[in-house]
Short mmCIF file of C-alpha atoms and ligand atoms in Angstrom, two decimals:
data_model
loop_
_atom_site.label_atom_id
_atom_site.label_comp_id
_atom_site.label_asym_id
_atom_site.label_seq_id
_atom_site.Cartn_x
_atom_site.Cartn_y
_atom_site.Cartn_z
CA MET C 1 -30.70 -0.30 -42.47
CA GLU C 2 -28.79 -0.70 -39.22
CA SER C 3 -26.27 -3.33 -38.26
CA PHE C 4 -24.20 -4.29 -35.23
CA ILE C 5 -20.42 -4.40 -35.34
CA ILE C 6 -19.16 -6.64 -32.57
CA LYS C 7 -15.52 -7.17 -31.68
CA GLY C 8 -15.57 -10.58 -30.02
CA GLY C 9 -13.53 -12.16 -27.30
CA ARG C 10 -14.28 -9.90 -24.33
CA SER C 11 -15.62 -11.39 -21.13
CA VAL C 12 -18.61 -9.92 -19.33
CA ARG C 13 -18.75 -8.27 -15.91
CA GLY C 14 -21.39 -6.45 -13.91
CA SER C 15 -25.15 -6.75 -13.94
CA LEU C 16 -28.18 -6.39 -16.19
CA SER C 17 -31.80 -5.89 -15.17
CA VAL C 18 -34.40 -7.88 -17.05
CA ARG C 19 -37.23 -5.91 -18.66
CA GLY C 20 -40.92 -6.80 -18.66
CA SER C 21 -41.96 -9.78 -20.77
CA LYS C 22 -42.71 -8.95 -24.40
CA ASN C 23 -44.94 -11.99 -24.77
CA ALA C 24 -46.96 -10.98 -21.72
CA ALA C 25 -47.05 -7.26 -22.61
CA LEU C 26 -48.63 -7.83 -26.03
CA PRO C 27 -51.74 -9.81 -24.94
CA LEU C 28 -52.00 -7.69 -21.77
CA LEU C 29 -52.27 -4.51 -23.83
CA ALA C 30 -55.03 -6.19 -25.86
CA THR C 31 -57.06 -6.83 -22.70
CA SER C 32 -57.51 -3.06 -22.30
CA LEU C 33 -60.13 -3.38 -25.07
CA LEU C 34 -62.27 -5.30 -22.56
CA ALA C 35 -62.11 -2.81 -19.69
CA ASP C 36 -64.75 -0.16 -19.06
CA GLY C 37 -62.20 2.04 -17.27
CA PRO C 38 -58.60 3.14 -17.81
CA CYS C 39 -55.75 0.65 -17.41
CA THR C 40 -52.14 1.19 -16.38
CA PHE C 41 -49.52 -1.38 -17.29
CA SER C 42 -46.16 -0.97 -15.59
CA ASN C 43 -42.78 -2.63 -16.22
CA MET C 44 -43.54 -2.29 -19.94
CA PRO C 45 -40.53 -2.93 -22.16
CA HIS C 46 -39.71 -0.23 -24.74
CA LEU C 47 -39.83 -2.47 -27.80
CA ARG C 48 -40.84 -2.19 -31.40
CA ASP C 49 -43.45 -4.96 -30.96
CA VAL C 50 -45.02 -3.11 -28.04
CA GLN C 51 -45.20 0.06 -30.17
CA THR C 52 -46.86 -1.93 -32.94
CA GLN C 53 -49.45 -3.35 -30.54
CA ILE C 54 -50.16 0.16 -29.24
CA LYS C 55 -50.62 1.40 -32.82
CA ILE C 56 -53.11 -1.42 -33.43
CA LEU C 57 -55.00 -0.44 -30.28
CA ASN C 58 -54.98 3.22 -31.36
CA THR C 59 -56.69 2.29 -34.64
CA LEU C 60 -59.30 0.46 -32.53
CA GLY C 61 -60.16 3.58 -30.52
CA VAL C 62 -57.83 3.10 -27.55
CA GLN C 63 -56.04 6.21 -26.33
CA SER C 64 -52.58 5.48 -24.96
CA GLU C 65 -49.79 7.31 -23.25
CA TRP C 66 -46.28 6.27 -22.16
CA ARG C 67 -45.02 7.59 -18.82
CA GLY C 68 -41.59 6.10 -18.19
CA ARG C 69 -42.15 2.35 -18.14
CA GLN C 70 -45.90 2.70 -17.76
CA VAL C 71 -48.47 2.59 -20.52
CA HIS C 72 -51.86 4.13 -19.76
CA THR C 73 -54.77 3.04 -21.94
CA LYS C 74 -58.37 4.11 -22.22
CA VAL C 75 -61.01 3.18 -24.77
CA ILE C 76 -62.36 6.44 -26.20
CA ASP C 77 -64.44 5.11 -29.07
CA SER C 78 -65.64 1.71 -30.25
CA TYR C 79 -66.44 2.43 -33.88
CA ASN C 80 -63.46 0.98 -35.69
CA ASN C 81 -63.29 -2.77 -35.19
CA THR C 82 -60.71 -3.51 -37.88
CA ALA C 83 -57.10 -4.42 -37.10
CA PRO C 84 -55.38 -3.63 -40.40
CA TYR C 85 -52.94 -5.73 -42.43
CA GLU C 86 -50.17 -3.10 -42.47
CA LEU C 87 -49.85 -3.43 -38.68
CA VAL C 88 -50.73 -7.10 -38.04
CA LYS C 89 -48.27 -8.22 -40.74
CA GLN C 90 -45.44 -6.62 -38.72
CA MET C 91 -46.14 -8.76 -35.70
CA ARG C 92 -48.18 -11.93 -35.34
CA ALA C 93 -49.23 -11.10 -31.77
CA GLY C 94 -51.48 -8.42 -33.31
CA VAL C 95 -53.93 -11.31 -33.53
CA CYS C 96 -54.31 -11.07 -29.71
CA VAL C 97 -56.92 -8.32 -30.21
CA LEU C 98 -59.30 -10.81 -31.86
CA GLY C 99 -60.77 -12.37 -28.69
CA PRO C 100 -61.15 -9.11 -26.71
CA LEU C 101 -62.66 -7.24 -29.68
CA LEU C 102 -65.16 -9.97 -30.43
CA ALA C 103 -66.23 -10.30 -26.80
CA LYS C 104 -66.58 -6.57 -26.16
CA ARG C 105 -67.87 -5.27 -29.47
CA GLY C 106 -69.66 -8.31 -30.86
CA GLU C 107 -68.02 -8.03 -34.25
CA CYS C 108 -64.54 -7.45 -35.66
CA GLN C 109 -62.19 -7.84 -38.59
CA VAL C 110 -58.59 -8.77 -37.92
CA SER C 111 -56.03 -9.24 -40.65
CA LEU C 112 -54.58 -12.73 -40.98
CA PRO C 113 -51.04 -12.43 -39.64
CA GLY C 114 -49.40 -13.87 -42.75
CA GLY C 115 -46.19 -15.81 -43.24
CA CYS C 116 -43.42 -16.13 -40.75
CA VAL C 117 -39.81 -17.05 -41.27
CA ILE C 118 -39.75 -19.53 -38.37
CA GLY C 119 -42.25 -21.77 -40.15
CA GLU C 120 -45.95 -22.12 -40.74
CA ARG C 121 -47.96 -20.50 -37.95
CA PRO C 122 -51.67 -21.11 -38.45
CA ILE C 123 -54.43 -19.58 -36.29
CA ASP C 124 -56.95 -22.40 -36.67
CA LEU C 125 -57.01 -23.02 -32.90
CA HIS C 126 -57.88 -19.38 -32.19
CA LEU C 127 -60.77 -19.56 -34.64
CA ARG C 128 -61.99 -22.97 -33.45
CA GLY C 129 -62.06 -21.73 -29.86
CA LEU C 130 -64.02 -18.60 -30.74
CA GLU C 131 -66.47 -20.63 -32.85
CA ALA C 132 -67.03 -22.92 -29.88
CA LEU C 133 -68.14 -19.79 -27.95
CA GLY C 134 -70.82 -19.27 -30.61
CA ALA C 135 -69.01 -16.86 -32.94
CA THR C 136 -69.44 -17.00 -36.69
CA VAL C 137 -66.07 -16.80 -38.34
CA ARG C 138 -65.30 -16.37 -42.01
CA ILE C 139 -62.09 -15.50 -43.80
CA GLU C 140 -62.36 -13.06 -46.67
CA HIS C 141 -59.77 -10.99 -48.50
CA GLY C 142 -57.07 -11.86 -45.99
CA TYR C 143 -59.13 -10.88 -42.95
CA VAL C 144 -60.82 -12.87 -40.20
CA HIS C 145 -64.40 -11.61 -39.87
CA ALA C 146 -65.79 -12.72 -36.53
CA LYS C 147 -69.27 -12.08 -35.20
CA ALA C 148 -70.82 -13.01 -31.87
CA PRO C 149 -74.40 -14.33 -31.75
CA LYS C 150 -77.23 -12.00 -30.68
CA GLY C 151 -76.94 -11.73 -26.91
CA GLY C 152 -73.18 -12.28 -26.97
CA LEU C 153 -70.77 -15.21 -26.70
CA VAL C 154 -71.84 -18.32 -24.78
CA GLY C 155 -69.59 -20.37 -22.47
CA ALA C 156 -68.54 -23.80 -23.75
CA GLU C 157 -66.20 -26.73 -23.19
CA ILE C 158 -63.32 -26.24 -25.60
CA TYR C 159 -60.48 -28.58 -26.48
CA LEU C 160 -57.65 -26.33 -27.65
CA GLY C 161 -54.99 -28.89 -28.56
CA GLY C 162 -53.19 -28.80 -31.90
CA VAL C 163 -50.65 -31.03 -33.62
CA ALA C 164 -47.80 -29.43 -31.62
CA GLY C 165 -49.78 -29.39 -28.35
CA SER C 166 -51.13 -26.19 -26.83
CA SER C 167 -51.02 -22.68 -28.28
CA VAL C 168 -50.04 -19.68 -26.18
CA THR C 169 -51.82 -16.88 -28.01
CA ALA C 170 -54.85 -19.07 -28.87
CA THR C 171 -55.29 -19.77 -25.15
CA GLU C 172 -54.98 -16.05 -24.38
CA ASN C 173 -57.41 -15.09 -27.13
CA VAL C 174 -60.08 -17.62 -26.19
CA MET C 175 -59.70 -16.93 -22.46
CA SER C 176 -59.98 -13.17 -23.07
CA ALA C 177 -63.13 -13.72 -25.13
CA ALA C 178 -64.72 -16.10 -22.62
CA VAL C 179 -64.48 -13.65 -19.70
CA LEU C 180 -67.54 -11.78 -21.00
CA ALA C 181 -69.41 -14.86 -22.30
CA ARG C 182 -72.66 -16.03 -20.69
CA GLY C 183 -72.05 -19.07 -18.50
CA THR C 184 -68.91 -21.10 -17.87
CA THR C 185 -66.11 -21.95 -20.30
CA THR C 186 -63.58 -24.71 -19.85
CA ILE C 187 -60.43 -24.70 -21.95
CA GLU C 188 -58.80 -28.12 -22.11
CA CYS C 189 -55.19 -28.42 -23.33
CA ALA C 190 -54.64 -24.78 -22.43
CA ALA C 191 -51.10 -23.43 -22.72
CA CYS C 192 -49.41 -23.29 -19.28
CA GLU C 193 -46.85 -20.56 -20.04
CA PRO C 194 -46.27 -17.90 -17.34
CA GLU C 195 -47.46 -15.26 -19.83
CA VAL C 196 -50.88 -16.96 -19.96
CA VAL C 197 -51.00 -16.83 -16.16
CA ASP C 198 -50.08 -13.13 -16.21
CA VAL C 199 -52.93 -12.38 -18.63
CA ALA C 200 -55.38 -14.42 -16.50
CA ASP C 201 -54.25 -12.66 -13.29
CA CYS C 202 -54.63 -9.26 -14.95
CA LEU C 203 -58.12 -10.14 -16.22
CA ASN C 204 -59.04 -11.28 -12.70
CA ALA C 205 -57.81 -7.93 -11.36
CA MET C 206 -60.29 -6.37 -13.82
CA GLY C 207 -63.08 -8.46 -12.31
CA ALA C 208 -62.96 -11.65 -14.42
CA LYS C 209 -63.45 -15.07 -12.81
CA ILE C 210 -60.70 -17.29 -14.20
CA SER C 211 -59.24 -20.26 -12.37
CA GLY C 212 -56.68 -22.90 -13.32
CA ALA C 213 -54.41 -20.69 -15.43
CA GLY C 214 -50.96 -22.28 -15.50
CA SER C 215 -52.53 -25.75 -15.76
CA PRO C 216 -53.88 -27.45 -18.89
CA ARG C 217 -57.49 -26.82 -17.75
CA ILE C 218 -58.69 -23.24 -17.38
CA THR C 219 -62.20 -22.46 -16.14
CA ILE C 220 -63.79 -19.10 -16.82
CA LYS C 221 -67.09 -17.97 -15.31
CA GLY C 222 -68.42 -15.20 -17.51
CA VAL C 223 -69.06 -11.75 -16.00
CA LYS C 224 -71.05 -8.82 -17.40
CA ARG C 225 -68.30 -6.23 -17.41
CA LEU C 226 -64.67 -5.60 -16.51
CA ARG C 227 -63.19 -2.53 -14.86
CA GLY C 228 -59.82 -0.91 -15.53
CA CYS C 229 -56.79 -1.97 -13.51
CA ASN C 230 -53.14 -1.36 -12.66
CA TRP C 231 -50.94 -4.24 -13.71
CA LYS C 232 -47.23 -4.96 -13.51
CA VAL C 233 -45.89 -7.11 -16.34
CA ILE C 234 -43.84 -10.18 -15.32
CA PRO C 235 -40.10 -10.25 -16.12
CA ASP C 236 -39.08 -11.59 -19.52
CA ARG C 237 -37.82 -15.14 -19.01
CA ILE C 238 -36.50 -15.31 -22.58
CA GLU C 239 -34.44 -12.13 -22.19
CA ALA C 240 -33.06 -13.43 -18.87
CA ALA C 241 -32.14 -16.74 -20.53
CA THR C 242 -30.44 -14.91 -23.40
CA PHE C 243 -28.23 -13.06 -20.90
CA VAL C 244 -27.36 -16.34 -19.12
CA VAL C 245 -26.22 -17.88 -22.42
CA LEU C 246 -24.28 -14.74 -23.34
CA ALA C 247 -22.38 -14.82 -20.05
CA ALA C 248 -21.69 -18.55 -20.40
CA ALA C 249 -20.39 -18.09 -23.96
CA CYS C 250 -18.19 -15.06 -23.20
CA GLY C 251 -16.97 -16.00 -19.72
CA GLY C 252 -16.66 -13.58 -16.82
CA GLU C 253 -19.29 -12.90 -14.19
CA LEU C 254 -22.76 -11.50 -14.69
CA THR C 255 -25.65 -10.89 -12.30
CA ILE C 256 -29.04 -10.92 -13.99
CA LYS C 257 -31.45 -8.95 -11.84
CA GLN C 258 -35.23 -8.67 -11.62
CA CYS C 259 -35.96 -12.04 -13.18
CA ARG C 260 -38.12 -15.03 -12.27
CA PRO C 261 -35.80 -18.06 -12.10
CA ASP C 262 -38.86 -20.17 -11.21
CA HIS C 263 -40.12 -19.55 -14.77
CA MET C 264 -36.84 -20.84 -16.21
CA LEU C 265 -36.34 -24.27 -14.63
CA ALA C 266 -36.05 -26.36 -17.82
CA PHE C 267 -33.67 -23.84 -19.32
CA LEU C 268 -31.55 -23.66 -16.16
CA ASP C 269 -31.44 -27.46 -16.04
CA ILE C 270 -29.93 -27.54 -19.54
CA MET C 271 -27.45 -24.82 -18.56
CA ARG C 272 -26.29 -26.94 -15.62
CA GLN C 273 -26.00 -30.01 -17.88
CA MET C 274 -23.75 -27.88 -20.08
CA GLY C 275 -21.58 -27.10 -17.08
CA VAL C 276 -22.59 -23.45 -16.85
CA THR C 277 -22.00 -22.01 -13.38
CA VAL C 278 -25.35 -20.43 -12.58
CA GLU C 279 -26.74 -19.76 -9.16
CA ARG C 280 -30.19 -18.55 -8.07
CA ARG C 281 -30.32 -15.74 -5.54
CA GLY C 282 -33.95 -14.77 -5.05
CA THR C 283 -34.94 -12.79 -8.12
CA SER C 284 -31.38 -12.74 -9.49
CA LEU C 285 -29.25 -15.21 -11.37
CA ARG C 286 -25.50 -15.14 -11.01
CA VAL C 287 -23.54 -16.63 -13.91
CA GLY C 288 -19.83 -17.54 -13.77
CA PRO C 289 -16.99 -17.56 -13.27
CA GLN C 290 -16.74 -20.46 -15.67
CA SER C 291 -14.14 -23.18 -15.16
CA GLY C 292 -13.17 -24.59 -18.55
CA ARG C 293 -15.29 -25.06 -21.65
CA THR C 294 -19.00 -25.73 -21.48
CA LYS C 295 -20.25 -29.19 -22.47
CA ALA C 296 -22.61 -30.47 -25.16
CA CYS C 297 -26.30 -31.08 -24.36
CA ASP C 298 -29.34 -32.91 -25.69
CA LEU C 299 -32.38 -30.71 -25.67
CA VAL C 300 -35.92 -30.87 -26.98
CA THR C 301 -38.18 -27.83 -27.26
CA LEU C 302 -41.73 -28.38 -26.04
CA PRO C 303 -44.52 -26.28 -24.50
CA TYR C 304 -43.98 -24.93 -20.96
CA PRO C 305 -42.76 -26.11 -18.48
CA ALA C 306 -40.30 -27.83 -20.86
CA PHE C 307 -37.48 -26.09 -22.72
CA PRO C 308 -38.80 -23.06 -24.67
CA THR C 309 -38.39 -22.81 -28.44
CA ASP C 310 -37.60 -19.11 -27.92
CA CYS C 311 -34.32 -20.09 -26.19
CA GLN C 312 -33.29 -22.70 -28.74
CA ALA C 313 -31.23 -20.55 -31.13
CA GLN C 314 -29.27 -18.86 -28.32
CA THR C 315 -28.47 -22.26 -26.76
CA MET C 316 -27.37 -23.52 -30.18
CA ALA C 317 -24.80 -20.69 -30.30
CA LEU C 318 -23.41 -21.91 -26.96
CA ALA C 319 -23.46 -25.56 -28.12
CA ALA C 320 -21.41 -24.46 -31.14
CA ILE C 321 -18.45 -23.67 -28.85
CA SER C 322 -19.05 -26.39 -26.24
CA GLN C 323 -17.09 -29.60 -25.94
CA GLY C 324 -18.75 -32.57 -27.65
CA THR C 325 -21.77 -33.07 -29.88
CA SER C 326 -25.19 -31.64 -28.99
CA VAL C 327 -28.51 -32.79 -30.41
CA ILE C 328 -31.19 -30.10 -30.51
CA THR C 329 -34.70 -31.23 -31.40
CA GLU C 330 -37.26 -28.56 -32.28
CA ARG C 331 -40.80 -29.81 -31.62
CA ILE C 332 -42.69 -26.51 -31.75
CA TYR C 333 -41.38 -25.11 -35.06
CA PRO C 334 -39.45 -27.92 -36.82
CA GLU C 335 -38.05 -25.43 -39.37
CA ARG C 336 -36.78 -22.96 -36.80
CA PHE C 337 -33.07 -23.36 -37.49
CA MET C 338 -32.31 -20.18 -39.42
CA ALA C 339 -29.50 -19.33 -37.00
CA ALA C 340 -27.62 -22.49 -38.04
CA ALA C 341 -26.63 -21.30 -41.53
CA GLU C 342 -25.27 -18.00 -40.19
CA LEU C 343 -23.45 -19.69 -37.29
CA LYS C 344 -21.82 -21.95 -39.88
CA ARG C 345 -20.48 -18.82 -41.60
CA MET C 346 -18.71 -18.17 -38.31
CA GLY C 347 -17.13 -21.62 -38.31
CA ALA C 348 -19.74 -23.64 -36.41
CA ASP C 349 -20.19 -27.32 -37.24
CA ILE C 350 -23.97 -27.82 -37.45
CA ARG C 351 -26.03 -30.29 -39.47
CA VAL C 352 -29.77 -29.73 -39.68
CA ALA C 353 -32.23 -32.38 -40.82
CA ASN C 354 -35.80 -33.36 -39.95
CA GLY C 355 -36.37 -30.89 -37.15
CA GLN C 356 -33.04 -31.65 -35.49
CA ALA C 357 -29.69 -29.91 -35.36
CA VAL C 358 -26.56 -31.86 -34.58
CA VAL C 359 -23.97 -29.42 -33.29
CA THR C 360 -20.35 -30.46 -32.86
CA GLY C 361 -18.58 -27.89 -30.75
CA VAL C 362 -15.48 -26.11 -32.08
CA ALA C 363 -12.83 -24.46 -29.90
CA HIS C 364 -13.89 -20.98 -31.01
CA LEU C 365 -15.99 -19.22 -33.64
CA GLN C 366 -14.56 -16.61 -36.01
CA GLY C 367 -16.01 -13.17 -36.63
CA ALA C 368 -17.88 -12.90 -39.95
CA GLU C 369 -20.54 -10.92 -41.77
CA VAL C 370 -23.89 -12.47 -40.94
CA MET C 371 -27.54 -11.60 -41.33
CA ALA C 372 -30.30 -11.69 -38.71
CA SER C 373 -33.40 -13.53 -39.93
CA ASP C 374 -35.74 -13.35 -36.93
CA LEU C 375 -35.78 -12.21 -33.35
CA ARG C 376 -34.23 -15.14 -31.49
CA ALA C 377 -31.82 -16.07 -34.30
CA SER C 378 -30.51 -12.48 -34.05
CA ALA C 379 -29.92 -12.96 -30.34
CA ALA C 380 -27.99 -16.15 -31.13
CA LEU C 381 -25.80 -14.23 -33.58
CA VAL C 382 -25.07 -11.51 -31.05
CA ILE C 383 -23.99 -14.17 -28.53
CA ALA C 384 -21.84 -15.97 -31.14
CA ALA C 385 -20.23 -12.72 -32.30
CA ALA C 386 -19.50 -11.60 -28.74
CA ALA C 387 -17.76 -14.91 -28.02
CA ALA C 388 -15.96 -15.22 -31.40
CA LYS C 389 -12.40 -14.31 -32.30
CA GLY C 390 -12.38 -11.21 -34.49
CA THR C 391 -15.03 -8.77 -35.69
CA SER C 392 -18.55 -9.61 -36.86
CA THR C 393 -21.11 -7.46 -38.63
CA ILE C 394 -24.72 -8.47 -38.07
CA SER C 395 -27.13 -6.91 -40.54
CA ARG C 396 -30.93 -6.57 -40.36
CA ILE C 397 -30.86 -5.97 -36.62
CA TYR C 398 -34.36 -4.51 -36.67
CA HIS C 399 -35.37 -8.06 -35.73
CA ILE C 400 -33.54 -7.83 -32.42
CA ASP C 401 -35.07 -4.43 -31.62
CA ARG C 402 -38.48 -6.12 -31.76
CA GLY C 403 -37.74 -8.05 -28.59
CA TYR C 404 -34.68 -6.67 -26.75
CA GLU C 405 -34.70 -3.11 -25.45
CA ARG C 406 -31.58 -1.06 -26.39
CA ILE C 407 -29.57 -4.26 -26.43
CA ASP C 408 -26.39 -2.59 -27.72
CA GLU C 409 -26.26 -0.06 -24.87
CA ARG C 410 -27.03 -2.70 -22.26
CA LEU C 411 -24.41 -5.14 -23.56
CA SER C 412 -21.81 -2.34 -23.79
CA SER C 413 -22.43 -1.69 -20.10
CA ILE C 414 -21.25 -5.21 -19.23
CA GLY C 415 -18.11 -5.06 -21.35
CA ILE C 416 -19.19 -6.29 -24.80
CA ASP C 417 -17.65 -4.29 -27.66
CA ILE C 418 -20.79 -3.61 -29.73
CA GLN C 419 -21.56 -0.64 -32.00
CA ARG C 420 -24.73 0.17 -33.91
CA ALA C 421 -24.01 1.35 -37.44
CA SER C 422 -26.26 2.69 -40.17
CA ALA C 423 -25.46 1.05 -43.49
C1 LIG H 1 -46.05 -17.71 -28.75
C2 LIG H 1 -44.94 -16.72 -28.52
C3 LIG H 1 -43.71 -17.07 -29.34
C4 LIG H 1 -43.30 -18.52 -29.06
C5 LIG H 1 -44.47 -19.46 -29.24
C6 LIG H 1 -44.18 -20.88 -28.83
C7 LIG H 1 -46.23 -14.73 -28.05
C8 LIG H 1 -46.61 -13.35 -28.46
N1 LIG H 1 -45.43 -15.41 -28.88
O1 LIG H 1 -46.41 -17.61 -30.13
O2 LIG H 1 -42.65 -16.20 -28.97
O3 LIG H 1 -42.27 -18.89 -29.96
O4 LIG H 1 -45.59 -19.01 -28.43
O5 LIG H 1 -43.81 -20.93 -27.50
O6 LIG H 1 -46.59 -15.18 -26.98
N2 LIG H 1 -50.47 -23.72 -33.77
C9 LIG H 1 -51.45 -24.29 -34.54
N3 LIG H 1 -52.63 -23.63 -34.68
C10 LIG H 1 -52.89 -22.45 -34.08
C11 LIG H 1 -51.89 -21.86 -33.27
C12 LIG H 1 -50.69 -22.54 -33.14
O7 LIG H 1 -51.25 -25.36 -35.10
O8 LIG H 1 -53.99 -21.91 -34.23
C13 LIG H 1 -49.18 -24.41 -33.60
C14 LIG H 1 -47.99 -23.58 -34.09
O9 LIG H 1 -47.77 -23.77 -35.47
C15 LIG H 1 -46.86 -24.12 -33.25
C16 LIG H 1 -47.54 -24.44 -31.93
O10 LIG H 1 -48.94 -24.52 -32.21
O11 LIG H 1 -46.36 -25.32 -33.78
C17 LIG H 1 -47.33 -23.43 -30.84
O12 LIG H 1 -47.61 -22.12 -31.33
P1 LIG H 1 -48.23 -21.01 -30.41
O13 LIG H 1 -48.11 -21.38 -28.99
O14 LIG H 1 -49.59 -20.67 -30.92
O15 LIG H 1 -47.31 -19.77 -30.74
P2 LIG H 1 -47.76 -18.28 -30.63
O16 LIG H 1 -48.79 -18.17 -29.57
O17 LIG H 1 -48.02 -17.72 -31.98
#
């Protein structure tokens, strides 16, 4: 198992380019199941999760080929409609194949994604939405068995709200299924995340008729077939935000290139409240130089356009060394505070109770041996270790490789002392 050894205390300098969005890439790849022709997705990040999604597609008869940052896909047979447990368990977004498979092939079996360390993550909304389109859904032996009625799915009015509000992948799944349904579908309480918009825009480039993506009401007029397309994945707003926090925590100056600051407004607002010097320049963000310590913040995670849960752990690492007491409220995954226990090993003062973390900033963190528990918590630990005094070892870094491409090499290039070691 690999770990990172980080000697903290060095400031950052230079620039980093943001890769394509993981959370857009995964559902986008799944849409290739719907197309009658070949698809090319560019600006694809080289990530473990993307590889897993490609493996799932391969088992479903999709031929794929990487060329640089492009992935070319083509459906070569439609006989195997089962997305297996051994792949879907590695990555929840494997469930994104459910809607496209059902719509295109009329029948499919997709493994239930299983447990997740960031808290309970049901898929009831996905299933409810597909049932509303006329599908019969049953769960047997750990698999979702979904079947479209004779003549295919039928458009419907669907309310897709859950206890925590909208669901990103449920919206993508139901929207991707409805594109081939007979008649018109309306999704109410649709997720508004930029990744949903990217999937809708890509489907429209294939010939779908989707309007309203990016708002809580999406309308889809069913079409008979979709063609292949060329699609460029949007920049990863979570990766860009992670780099902003890293630069704020370490000091120095960093230019973050090829990002979409307009997708990051709630996050950037919190950064400014914390006193982070961050300036928008077109598709770049320039962070620093920082004058003095950053300040505490009060933040609440909520669906887009509010502050994203996927930036919460990284921001907690910054709050841990900011002046004053921050209150972080997690409304999407109330148990998503795994980073807190490890940050405390590094000297952070954090109390977690009832979906809230109260973080009292300390002057500096100390290097320590810590363990990554999930993707974004690992990013928080990398930030904390880079800013800390002394050396940290972060184990189980396979989590970070799921969502950040060659992070060690990229952070080395901006001055962070980070080494990958095999234990
Ligand atoms: C997506 C992102 C993930 C991010 C999350 C929340 C991808 C591949 N992943 O995950 O990085 O952390 O959005 O922004 O895009 N819920 C239900 N029933 C459902 C589905 C969800 O109750 O059927 C609840 C969840 O438990 C959670 C909330 O809805 O409380 C939002 O989850 P959701 O938007 O579905 O997350 P994902 O799409 O899985």
